[in-house]
Amino acid sequence: MWPLIAAFSLLSATIVQALPHTNSSHHPSTELKWRPCNLPFPKSLREQITVPIDCATLKVPLDYTKPKLGKTLGLQLVKVHATKEPRKGSVIFNPGGPSSSGVEEVVVKGPKYVETLGGQFDVIGFDPRGTGHTMPYICNTTAVQENKTEKKTRSTPASLPQENMWDILKSKAWHDGGLLATACHQTLKDTGHLYGTAFVARDMLRIVDALNEDGKLRFWGRSYSTALGQTFAAMFPDRVGRMLLDSVLLADDYYSGNWATSAAQTDASLDHFFTECIAAGPDLCPFANFTGPDTKPKDLSAALGKVYQELIDKPIVLPKNYPTTTLPWWQPGGISLLGQVKFSIFSALYQPSSFTTLMASISAALSREWDLWMKAGEAEPTSSSPEPAWNLQQHGFHGIACSDTKFRAKTPEDMYSLLQYQSSKGGFADGFMPQVWPCTQWKMDAAERYEGSWRNITTSFPIMLANSPFDPITPVASAFEVSAGFKDSRVVVHEGHGHGIMNHPSACTIQAIKEYFSDGKLPEHGTRCKPDKTGFEEGKVKPQWWEKLGV
Ligand SMILES: *[C@@H]1O[C@H](CO)[C@@H](O)[C@H](O)[C@H]1NC(C)=O
Ligand SMILES: *[C@@H]1O[C@H](CO)[C@@H](O)[C@H](O)[C@H]1NC(C)=O
Ligand SMILES: *[C@@H]1O[C@H](CO)[C@@H](O)[C@H](O)[C@H]1NC(C)=O
Ligand SMILES: *[C@@H]1O[C@H](CO)[C@@H](O)[C@H](O)[C@H]1NC(C)=O
Ligand SMILES: *[C@@H]1O[C@H](CO)[C@@H](O)[C@H](O)[C@H]1NC(C)=O
């Protein structure tokens, strides 16, 4: 998903408009006609559906900045029913990305969320523009692909074991990112401005009106969808009924294009995993006694840091045919092993159910068995289903995030300070940040962006936030910062491992969520919730699991 074009900084002719953000008058209610779903879900998805799901389609304006054109978009809605009386309304759930499908997650996990919310709310899912079957963001990259002579990624020794991000940008990422930006512009130049978070916030307001309940949004957003939630709450503060921001992306950091918070807690997340690993013992974690029976997390970090440093001093470039499924915009060739090692550790820190993959990856790194490492990488779950997935987007992450972002660069030099800033945030910056760099060369702008303040916002009901101090990508500090901007909001520090509170559940967090939605009770200040099980129990890690790998 990421390709190139030198010295090109065409800005889309689309004018960024400022619509009145606080217009919260209700829209004429469109009757929603709910029926049992008949959507063309792939078999693998259908098999995971355990309860009857209802579907409806809601017509919303295609372009809120040009209402007179009268063009509409049909939003697909799915509903999982409340299980208890009296019913208390609907909660919209959205899973993030940007580019994840709300329909897909709700039809599978909706029943779990109904239960978590206390049983009295229906849970509604929808696909934000760019995802699922709703204007899926797909760029034709065929025309821009070209063969590129392989360049070795040069590196200079750094005090932190990080690759030199400037070298990655100059030798490859600027080129490849420009290709993606060009391909997307060629494919979507007429519609590219219709994506973006402000329009999705308006779509959600339409859903709220069409539900015809009390006119207030009840929302549970995870990850990027917390930026969607913040945007809605800032644009329509008097339309917030309940809002749970689960694993918080700082909206300001997202819209700026900095993404600097994304690597700010990854080292802490890895450190916490090492703590759990040592506590689990050598039967479950093969490096629990790496430096002897007294092994400490810092010994494991130091050992991994040494491996990183070796790969910086003597870079290994991956073979051209290496499957870069995690970085679909990279052109083949010139991809450094270290970047992939870090990216794979980064992604496997997302949930305890990936602990086995994480350990396989770290074990191979610690023993410098790079052939084995590549095998472990390939063993990561990929869709084996021949059917197309429900979520048709291929470039939705960039299509949405880049249109939302204002920062553009004419040359790699224009990005130098941004790279220094990202680099200063933590040891995983080189593993994550290249993903977002194509945005600086994006050629289309969202027709609307929220550009107001993130401070001193009083919502019609206070927001609840929940965040783990061991989340690899959305640090707990962001939850506190967002909370500081929204009056009377409260943060629950959820001490489970990973990204998303349901990945490592805690009865205490779930109780707080229930009381918030059902009774309108905010958690006490300073609430901290411990998970019910250790990460190794939650991830169902089996003793001696590595024997199966034939290691
Ligand atoms: C607010 O929205 C309503 C209904 O769409 C519209 O009639 C009204 O003109 C809008 N107000 C402003 C200030 O744009
Ligand atoms: C993508 O672009 C190539 C080259 O311009 C063209 O041959 C092909 O038909 C396009 N594919 C689609 C799906 O439009
Ligand atoms: C790119 O390289 C491949 C493999 O080396 C070759 O088959 C193909 O013709 C090349 N394409 C272009 C456009 O040079
Ligand atoms: C680590 O634990 C394993 C399994 O209990 C044991 O065989 C091995 O000797 C231990 N190594 C060290 C250095 O303590
Ligand atoms: C903060 O918001 C309140 C309520 O909207 C308003 O009365 C007050 O003037 C605002 N304070 C600042 C410093 O903007």
XYZ file of C-alpha atoms and ligand atoms in Angstrom:
621
model
C 0.000 0.000 0.000
C 2.829 2.450 -0.402
C 4.669 3.765 -3.524
C 6.630 7.244 -5.163
C 7.152 10.389 -7.306
C 9.897 12.863 -6.829
C 9.350 16.572 -6.274
C 5.646 16.466 -6.753
C 3.406 18.407 -4.487
C 0.228 18.928 -6.303
C -2.467 20.033 -3.957
C -5.944 19.018 -4.822
C -8.106 21.822 -6.105
C -10.714 20.912 -3.522
C -11.278 23.765 -1.169
C -11.361 22.854 2.466
C -14.577 24.276 3.765
C -15.537 25.195 7.247
C -19.124 24.234 7.917
C -20.829 25.342 11.103
C -19.743 22.669 13.574
C -22.307 23.268 16.207
C -25.395 23.007 14.071
C -27.114 20.308 15.964
C -30.653 20.769 14.800
C -32.247 17.427 14.103
C -32.551 16.284 10.553
C -35.940 15.257 9.290
C -36.186 11.741 10.526
C -35.897 9.054 7.912
C -37.672 5.901 8.968
C -35.154 3.064 9.204
C -36.519 -0.196 7.849
C -34.797 -2.963 9.778
C -34.903 -6.418 8.217
C -32.969 -9.634 8.760
C -29.604 -9.158 7.095
C -29.016 -10.387 3.621
C -25.578 -8.928 3.014
C -23.098 -10.876 0.876
C -20.841 -11.835 3.771
C -18.081 -14.320 2.966
C -18.633 -17.780 4.419
C -15.824 -17.406 6.951
C -17.608 -14.395 8.410
C -21.094 -15.956 8.269
C -19.800 -18.918 10.268
C -18.890 -16.647 13.151
C -22.345 -15.091 13.402
C -24.241 -16.584 16.335
C -27.346 -14.401 16.702
C -29.942 -12.925 14.333
C -28.676 -9.658 12.865
C -30.885 -6.948 11.420
C -29.857 -4.638 8.622
C -31.013 -1.285 7.329
C -29.733 1.259 4.851
C -29.654 4.961 5.612
C -29.324 7.588 2.904
C -26.940 10.377 3.874
C -25.606 13.285 1.812
C -22.603 12.233 -0.250
C -21.044 15.679 0.099
C -22.094 17.726 3.110
C -20.400 20.791 1.651
C -22.616 20.631 -1.460
C -26.057 19.673 -0.151
C -27.768 21.255 -3.161
C -26.346 18.579 -5.459
C -28.638 16.169 -3.656
C -26.323 13.190 -4.183
C -26.639 10.533 -1.503
C -24.719 7.626 -0.098
C -26.384 4.504 1.313
C -24.884 3.642 4.695
C -25.266 -0.010 5.658
C -26.272 -0.458 9.278
C -26.277 -3.700 11.234
C -27.935 -4.275 14.598
C -27.432 -6.845 17.327
C -30.402 -6.760 19.688
C -30.468 -6.047 23.389
C -31.104 -9.174 25.444
C -32.794 -7.579 28.464
C -35.803 -5.407 29.153
C -36.286 -2.549 29.489
C -34.364 -1.603 26.376
C -32.412 1.606 26.838
C -31.534 2.571 23.269
C -28.703 1.953 20.826
C -24.931 2.128 21.089
C -22.894 2.600 17.909
C -19.631 0.664 17.968
C -16.684 1.438 15.704
C -13.386 -0.423 15.626
C -10.836 2.046 14.242
C -8.056 1.726 11.701
C -8.821 4.004 10.007
C -10.128 1.433 7.529
C -11.532 -1.291 9.782
C -15.114 -2.365 9.107
C -17.727 -1.657 11.782
C -20.190 -4.031 10.114
C -17.714 -6.903 10.207
C -16.808 -6.442 13.856
C -20.358 -5.898 15.113
C -21.888 -8.942 13.392
C -19.248 -11.122 15.076
C -18.539 -9.435 18.396
C -21.824 -7.523 18.812
C -23.308 -10.093 21.237
C -20.244 -9.762 23.478
C -20.600 -5.974 23.428
C -24.347 -6.168 24.185
C -23.444 -8.230 27.260
C -20.590 -5.888 28.264
C -22.964 -2.930 28.094
C -25.387 -4.639 30.476
C -27.750 -6.279 27.979
C -30.170 -3.372 27.615
C -28.679 -1.673 24.548
C -28.841 -2.656 20.910
C -25.386 -2.485 19.329
C -25.227 -0.863 15.904
C -22.368 -1.130 13.428
C -21.705 0.752 10.210
C -18.858 0.992 7.733
C -17.277 4.434 7.621
C -16.671 5.791 4.120
C -13.728 3.987 2.581
C -14.349 0.625 4.311
C -16.452 -2.487 3.814
C -18.697 -2.002 0.819
C -19.122 1.731 1.483
C -17.060 3.556 -1.114
C -14.160 1.130 -0.508
C -10.883 2.939 -0.952
C -9.030 1.080 -3.700
C -6.297 2.682 -5.791
C -5.056 1.165 -9.008
C -1.329 0.932 -8.386
C -0.589 -1.020 -11.566
C 0.212 1.988 -13.708
C 2.695 3.515 -11.277
C 4.585 0.338 -10.497
C 8.065 0.236 -11.836
C 11.217 -1.687 -11.278
C 13.553 0.092 -9.003
C 17.218 -0.657 -8.654
C 17.792 -2.008 -5.245
C 19.549 0.415 -2.962
C 21.096 -0.678 0.276
C 19.662 1.145 3.245
C 22.583 2.959 4.797
C 22.621 3.600 8.485
C 24.641 5.603 10.892
C 25.152 4.398 14.435
C 22.562 5.955 16.752
C 22.510 6.247 20.513
C 19.190 4.406 20.543
C 19.055 1.196 18.565
C 16.962 2.781 15.854
C 17.519 2.820 12.167
C 18.311 6.169 10.638
C 14.853 7.208 9.523
C 16.256 9.859 7.234
C 18.038 7.141 5.265
C 14.855 5.081 5.020
C 12.998 8.107 3.692
C 15.669 9.162 1.201
C 16.568 5.742 -0.085
C 13.085 4.345 -0.441
C 10.052 5.649 1.425
C 9.801 9.035 -0.308
C 9.831 7.294 -3.677
C 7.364 4.547 -2.738
C 5.030 6.903 -0.853
C 4.868 9.213 -3.859
C 3.852 6.287 -6.079
C 0.946 5.470 -3.793
C -0.184 9.103 -3.613
C -0.082 9.327 -7.412
C -1.953 6.061 -7.942
C -4.709 7.079 -5.521
C -5.023 10.478 -7.130
C -5.263 8.926 -10.588
C -7.952 6.494 -9.458
C -10.003 8.648 -7.098
C -9.494 12.270 -8.086
C -13.244 12.861 -8.407
C -14.263 11.350 -5.086
C -11.141 11.484 -2.884
C -12.380 14.582 -1.032
C -15.514 12.760 0.191
C -13.590 10.643 2.702
C -12.438 11.774 6.116
C -13.450 11.893 9.737
C -15.587 15.062 9.794
C -17.973 13.618 7.199
C -18.133 10.343 9.119
C -19.029 12.310 12.263
C -21.866 13.893 10.276
C -22.894 10.445 9.042
C -23.096 9.314 12.670
C -25.287 12.288 13.534
C -27.625 11.205 10.731
C -27.703 7.693 12.159
C -28.596 9.089 15.582
C -31.436 11.122 14.070
C -32.716 8.163 12.064
C -32.720 5.924 15.147
C -35.255 8.372 16.513
C -34.478 7.751 20.175
C -33.494 10.699 22.407
C -31.406 12.429 19.734
C -28.152 11.651 21.552
C -25.225 9.577 20.366
C -24.225 6.576 22.450
C -20.859 5.484 21.119
C -18.045 3.071 21.833
C -15.022 3.757 19.660
C -11.685 1.991 19.785
C -8.298 3.226 18.570
C -8.695 5.540 15.519
C -12.424 5.614 16.257
C -11.600 7.490 19.456
C -10.427 10.298 17.131
C -13.788 9.931 15.365
C -15.484 10.176 18.776
C -13.445 13.251 19.777
C -14.335 14.863 16.448
C -18.036 14.173 16.906
C -17.928 15.474 20.486
C -16.118 18.651 19.412
C -18.447 19.284 16.449
C -21.701 18.348 18.179
C -21.059 18.665 21.925
C -24.751 18.899 22.730
C -25.479 15.595 21.017
C -23.360 13.353 23.254
C -25.414 10.882 25.305
C -22.659 8.441 26.286
C -19.214 8.090 24.753
C -16.587 5.476 25.617
C -13.165 6.140 24.108
C -11.303 2.832 24.290
C -7.510 3.040 23.674
C -7.162 6.644 22.793
C -5.599 8.203 19.716
C -4.938 11.873 20.390
C -7.008 13.582 17.688
C -4.620 16.504 17.511
C -1.676 14.174 16.830
C -3.703 12.337 14.176
C -4.837 15.432 12.256
C -1.383 17.018 12.386
C 0.041 13.992 10.626
C 2.689 13.668 13.326
C 1.466 10.329 14.738
C 4.187 10.934 17.303
C 2.246 9.344 20.150
C 2.171 6.016 18.292
C 5.617 4.877 19.396
C 5.677 6.668 22.733
C 4.577 3.662 24.811
C 5.739 0.721 22.694
C 8.943 0.223 24.699
C 6.855 0.124 27.894
C 4.492 -2.392 26.309
C 7.395 -4.673 25.375
C 8.882 -4.262 28.848
C 5.561 -5.317 30.369
C 5.429 -8.342 28.104
C 8.937 -9.303 29.331
C 7.715 -8.926 32.924
C 4.798 -11.285 32.217
C 7.102 -13.684 30.384
C 9.494 -13.955 33.319
C 6.586 -14.440 35.719
C 5.163 -17.175 33.463
C 8.466 -19.081 33.620
C 10.568 -21.039 31.115
C 7.874 -23.628 30.533
C 5.721 -21.053 28.754
C 8.249 -18.407 27.786
C 11.469 -19.726 26.235
C 13.594 -16.769 27.349
C 12.249 -16.436 30.894
C 15.659 -17.459 32.206
C 17.645 -16.009 29.329
C 20.466 -14.678 31.532
C 19.905 -17.241 34.287
C 17.239 -17.718 36.940
C 17.432 -14.011 37.870
C 16.587 -12.659 34.421
C 15.042 -9.159 34.536
C 13.018 -7.374 31.826
C 15.900 -4.983 31.268
C 18.221 -7.914 30.491
C 15.874 -9.003 27.714
C 15.540 -5.444 26.394
C 19.313 -5.095 26.403
C 19.749 -8.394 24.543
C 17.216 -7.354 21.915
C 18.819 -3.904 21.706
C 22.115 -5.590 20.909
C 20.487 -7.466 18.033
C 19.008 -4.211 16.741
C 22.399 -2.529 16.899
C 24.002 -5.351 14.921
C 21.347 -4.961 12.229
C 22.023 -1.227 12.135
C 25.783 -1.693 11.874
C 25.455 -4.455 9.261
C 22.078 -3.998 7.602
C 20.351 -6.976 6.036
C 18.049 -6.231 3.113
C 15.130 -8.619 2.674
C 14.913 -10.673 -0.501
C 12.774 -9.034 -3.174
C 10.139 -11.748 -2.961
C 9.690 -11.383 0.808
C 5.931 -11.048 1.432
C 5.487 -7.536 2.772
C 1.874 -8.063 3.717
C 2.165 -5.582 6.548
C 3.432 -2.843 4.243
C 1.459 -3.262 1.033
C 2.569 0.087 -0.388
C 6.278 -0.677 -0.351
C 7.720 -1.491 -3.728
C 9.764 -4.701 -3.721
C 13.410 -4.393 -2.806
C 15.344 -2.309 -0.343
C 13.293 -3.313 2.706
C 15.414 -3.686 5.791
C 15.105 -6.716 8.001
C 15.281 -4.566 11.141
C 12.231 -2.527 10.124
C 10.259 -5.744 9.610
C 11.491 -7.281 12.859
C 10.343 -4.215 14.744
C 7.052 -3.988 12.905
C 6.289 -7.633 13.641
C 7.086 -7.245 17.351
C 5.031 -4.071 17.381
C 1.957 -5.759 15.867
C 2.219 -8.866 18.037
C 2.140 -6.669 21.152
C -1.493 -5.784 20.320
C -3.082 -8.672 22.217
C -2.210 -11.617 24.469
C -3.563 -13.985 21.817
C -0.479 -13.046 19.734
C 1.999 -13.859 22.513
C 3.074 -17.107 20.846
C 3.823 -15.284 17.591
C 5.592 -12.574 19.560
C 7.791 -15.096 21.364
C 8.609 -16.941 18.152
C 9.683 -13.674 16.603
C 11.758 -12.534 19.591
C 13.355 -15.984 20.063
C 14.460 -16.052 16.459
C 15.831 -12.520 16.763
C 17.736 -13.279 19.972
C 19.330 -16.300 18.310
C 19.898 -14.404 15.017
C 18.103 -17.164 13.177
C 16.830 -14.971 10.413
C 15.543 -17.793 8.231
C 13.432 -18.949 11.141
C 12.353 -15.388 11.810
C 11.054 -15.038 8.281
C 9.185 -18.313 8.666
C 7.544 -17.085 11.883
C 6.551 -13.890 10.087
C 4.904 -15.825 7.308
C 3.043 -17.967 9.839
C 1.095 -14.913 11.024
C -2.614 -15.303 10.488
C -3.672 -14.313 7.004
C -6.989 -14.956 5.389
C -6.862 -18.393 3.848
C -10.364 -17.976 2.484
C -10.533 -17.777 -1.293
C -13.613 -15.551 -0.955
C -13.057 -11.823 -0.919
C -13.192 -10.374 2.572
C -16.155 -8.204 3.538
C -13.923 -5.198 3.939
C -13.004 -4.383 0.352
C -10.758 -1.409 1.095
C -7.124 -1.773 0.106
C -5.830 1.713 0.729
C -8.371 2.938 3.253
C -5.826 3.741 5.937
C -4.097 6.291 3.753
C -7.244 7.316 1.903
C -8.826 8.405 5.160
C -5.873 9.442 7.306
C -4.003 11.323 4.582
C -7.087 13.304 3.487
C -7.609 14.252 7.122
C -3.997 15.417 7.468
C -2.958 18.926 6.535
C 0.807 18.622 6.476
C 2.326 18.236 2.994
C 5.973 18.171 1.887
C 7.482 19.113 -1.465
C 10.771 17.355 -0.830
C 12.113 14.815 1.656
C 14.014 17.725 3.227
C 10.648 19.263 4.182
C 10.069 16.180 6.327
C 13.390 16.274 8.150
C 12.109 17.864 11.363
C 9.054 15.640 11.453
C 11.320 12.587 11.274
C 13.516 13.908 14.059
C 10.420 14.467 16.174
C 8.997 10.990 15.498
C 12.412 9.470 16.114
C 12.682 11.138 19.515
C 9.559 9.358 20.726
C 10.884 5.870 21.300
C 12.802 2.849 20.090
C 10.006 1.609 17.816
C 9.646 4.794 15.757
C 11.515 3.281 12.796
C 9.208 0.242 12.881
C 5.950 2.187 12.774
C 6.406 5.686 11.355
C 7.212 4.895 7.698
C 3.602 3.723 7.371
C 2.274 7.252 7.695
C 4.847 9.044 5.549
C 2.941 8.756 2.233
C 0.467 11.301 3.663
C 2.961 14.124 3.207
C 2.693 13.668 -0.568
C -1.079 13.106 -0.674
C -2.832 14.962 -3.477
C -6.367 15.101 -2.124
C -7.874 16.855 0.883
C -10.976 15.983 2.853
C -13.728 18.439 1.872
C -14.160 19.163 5.556
C -11.819 18.933 8.511
C -12.574 19.839 12.084
C -10.218 22.714 12.788
C -11.596 24.045 16.047
C -10.152 23.745 19.512
C -9.732 20.506 21.488
C -9.877 22.358 24.797
C -12.635 23.423 27.151
C -15.308 21.380 25.409
C -18.433 20.767 27.454
C -20.393 17.793 26.168
C -24.045 17.163 27.037
C -22.860 14.085 28.961
C -19.262 13.570 30.148
C -17.049 11.223 28.160
C -15.503 8.064 29.624
C -12.035 6.948 28.511
C -10.247 3.648 29.137
C -6.622 2.981 28.304
C -3.867 0.553 29.165
C -0.431 1.731 30.326
C 0.910 -1.268 28.343
C -0.807 -0.504 25.045
C 1.826 -0.559 22.261
C 0.272 2.147 20.076
C -2.073 4.419 22.016
C -0.384 5.557 25.224
C -2.341 6.223 28.401
C -0.915 9.763 28.381
C -3.134 10.481 25.347
C -6.224 9.446 27.317
C -5.271 11.937 30.041
C -4.594 14.664 27.495
C -7.915 14.141 25.712
C -9.711 14.018 29.047
C -8.132 17.342 30.014
C -9.890 18.932 27.022
C -13.370 17.514 27.643
C -15.111 18.806 30.765
C -15.884 16.287 33.505
C -14.635 13.317 31.476
C -13.020 10.419 33.369
C -10.226 7.993 32.603
C -10.123 4.376 33.744
C -6.609 2.996 33.666
C -7.121 -0.542 32.422
C -4.057 -2.612 33.276
C -4.582 -5.351 30.707
C -1.996 -5.934 28.031
C -2.322 -4.650 24.474
C -4.434 -2.376 22.324
C -8.173 -2.442 23.097
C -9.641 -3.209 26.497
C -11.499 -6.351 25.355
C -8.266 -8.064 24.317
C -7.379 -8.632 27.953
C -10.581 -8.144 29.907
C -11.102 -6.992 33.441
C -14.365 -7.455 35.363
C -13.632 -4.097 36.977
C -13.389 -2.255 33.639
C -16.517 -4.018 32.371
C -18.416 -3.032 35.524
C -17.370 0.599 35.006
C -18.591 0.469 31.379
C -21.945 -1.043 32.406
C -22.534 1.559 35.106
C -21.565 4.376 32.766
C -23.913 3.354 29.940
C -26.779 1.954 31.996
C -26.867 4.258 35.006
C -24.923 7.266 33.778
C -22.457 6.735 36.611
C -18.918 7.928 35.961
C -15.994 5.923 37.345
C -14.265 7.323 40.417
C -11.239 9.515 39.789
C -8.081 7.430 39.742
C -9.829 4.126 38.970
C -7.345 1.421 37.960
C -8.537 -2.005 36.872
C -6.502 -5.195 36.891
C -7.162 -7.852 34.249
C -8.872 -11.056 35.391
C -6.079 -13.313 34.139
C -2.399 -12.937 33.355
C -1.579 -12.195 29.719
C -0.189 -15.724 29.312
C -3.445 -17.243 30.640
C -5.542 -14.909 28.503
C -3.464 -15.760 25.436
C -3.866 -19.518 26.214
C -0.151 -20.058 25.808
C 0.590 -23.783 26.057
C 3.620 -25.230 27.847
C 6.464 -26.029 25.455
C 4.450 -24.607 22.559
C 7.623 -24.264 20.512
C 8.018 -28.029 20.108
C 5.303 -27.851 17.466
C 7.464 -25.488 15.415
C 10.149 -28.140 15.214
C 12.698 -25.767 16.745
C -28.625 23.736 10.505
O -29.192 22.616 9.904
C -30.548 22.819 9.527
C -31.107 21.492 9.042
O -30.208 20.875 8.133
C -30.596 23.929 8.481
O -31.960 24.188 8.135
C -30.004 25.213 9.065
O -29.966 26.215 8.077
C -28.591 24.931 9.580
N -28.081 26.068 10.271
C -26.931 26.654 9.971
C -26.481 27.763 10.820
O -26.235 26.232 9.026
C -5.314 -0.428 -13.636
O -4.437 0.263 -14.487
C -3.910 -0.542 -15.532
C -2.810 0.245 -16.242
O -3.199 1.560 -16.466
C -5.056 -0.960 -16.431
O -4.577 -1.756 -17.484
C -6.077 -1.738 -15.603
O -7.210 -2.058 -16.386
C -6.520 -0.957 -14.397
N -7.301 -1.808 -13.528
C -8.503 -1.472 -13.088
C -9.182 -2.449 -12.191
O -9.058 -0.428 -13.407
C 10.399 -5.712 -13.971
O 11.190 -6.792 -13.553
C 10.622 -8.054 -13.873
C 11.475 -9.115 -13.218
O 12.832 -8.783 -13.281
C 10.510 -8.183 -15.393
O 9.914 -9.431 -15.702
C 9.639 -7.064 -15.921
O 9.594 -7.093 -17.322
C 10.163 -5.701 -15.483
N 9.218 -4.656 -15.818
C 9.605 -3.500 -16.353
C 8.504 -2.523 -16.624
O 10.750 -3.229 -16.590
C 16.126 -22.442 32.036
O 15.031 -23.278 32.246
C 15.098 -24.522 31.594
C 13.792 -25.253 31.803
O 13.376 -25.166 33.136
C 16.290 -25.305 32.109
O 16.405 -26.511 31.409
C 17.535 -24.490 31.897
O 18.648 -25.133 32.468
C 17.398 -23.102 32.509
N 18.549 -22.316 32.147
C 19.171 -21.491 32.986
C 20.353 -20.739 32.436
O 18.780 -21.311 34.109
C -15.006 27.378 28.445
O -16.314 26.935 28.129
C -17.337 27.570 28.871
C -18.660 26.882 28.549
O -18.804 26.715 27.172
C -17.344 29.068 28.543
O -18.342 29.722 29.290
C -15.973 29.638 28.885
O -15.898 30.979 28.489
C -14.860 28.877 28.195
N -13.566 29.299 28.680
C -12.572 29.603 27.857
C -11.323 30.061 28.509
O -12.666 29.523 26.652
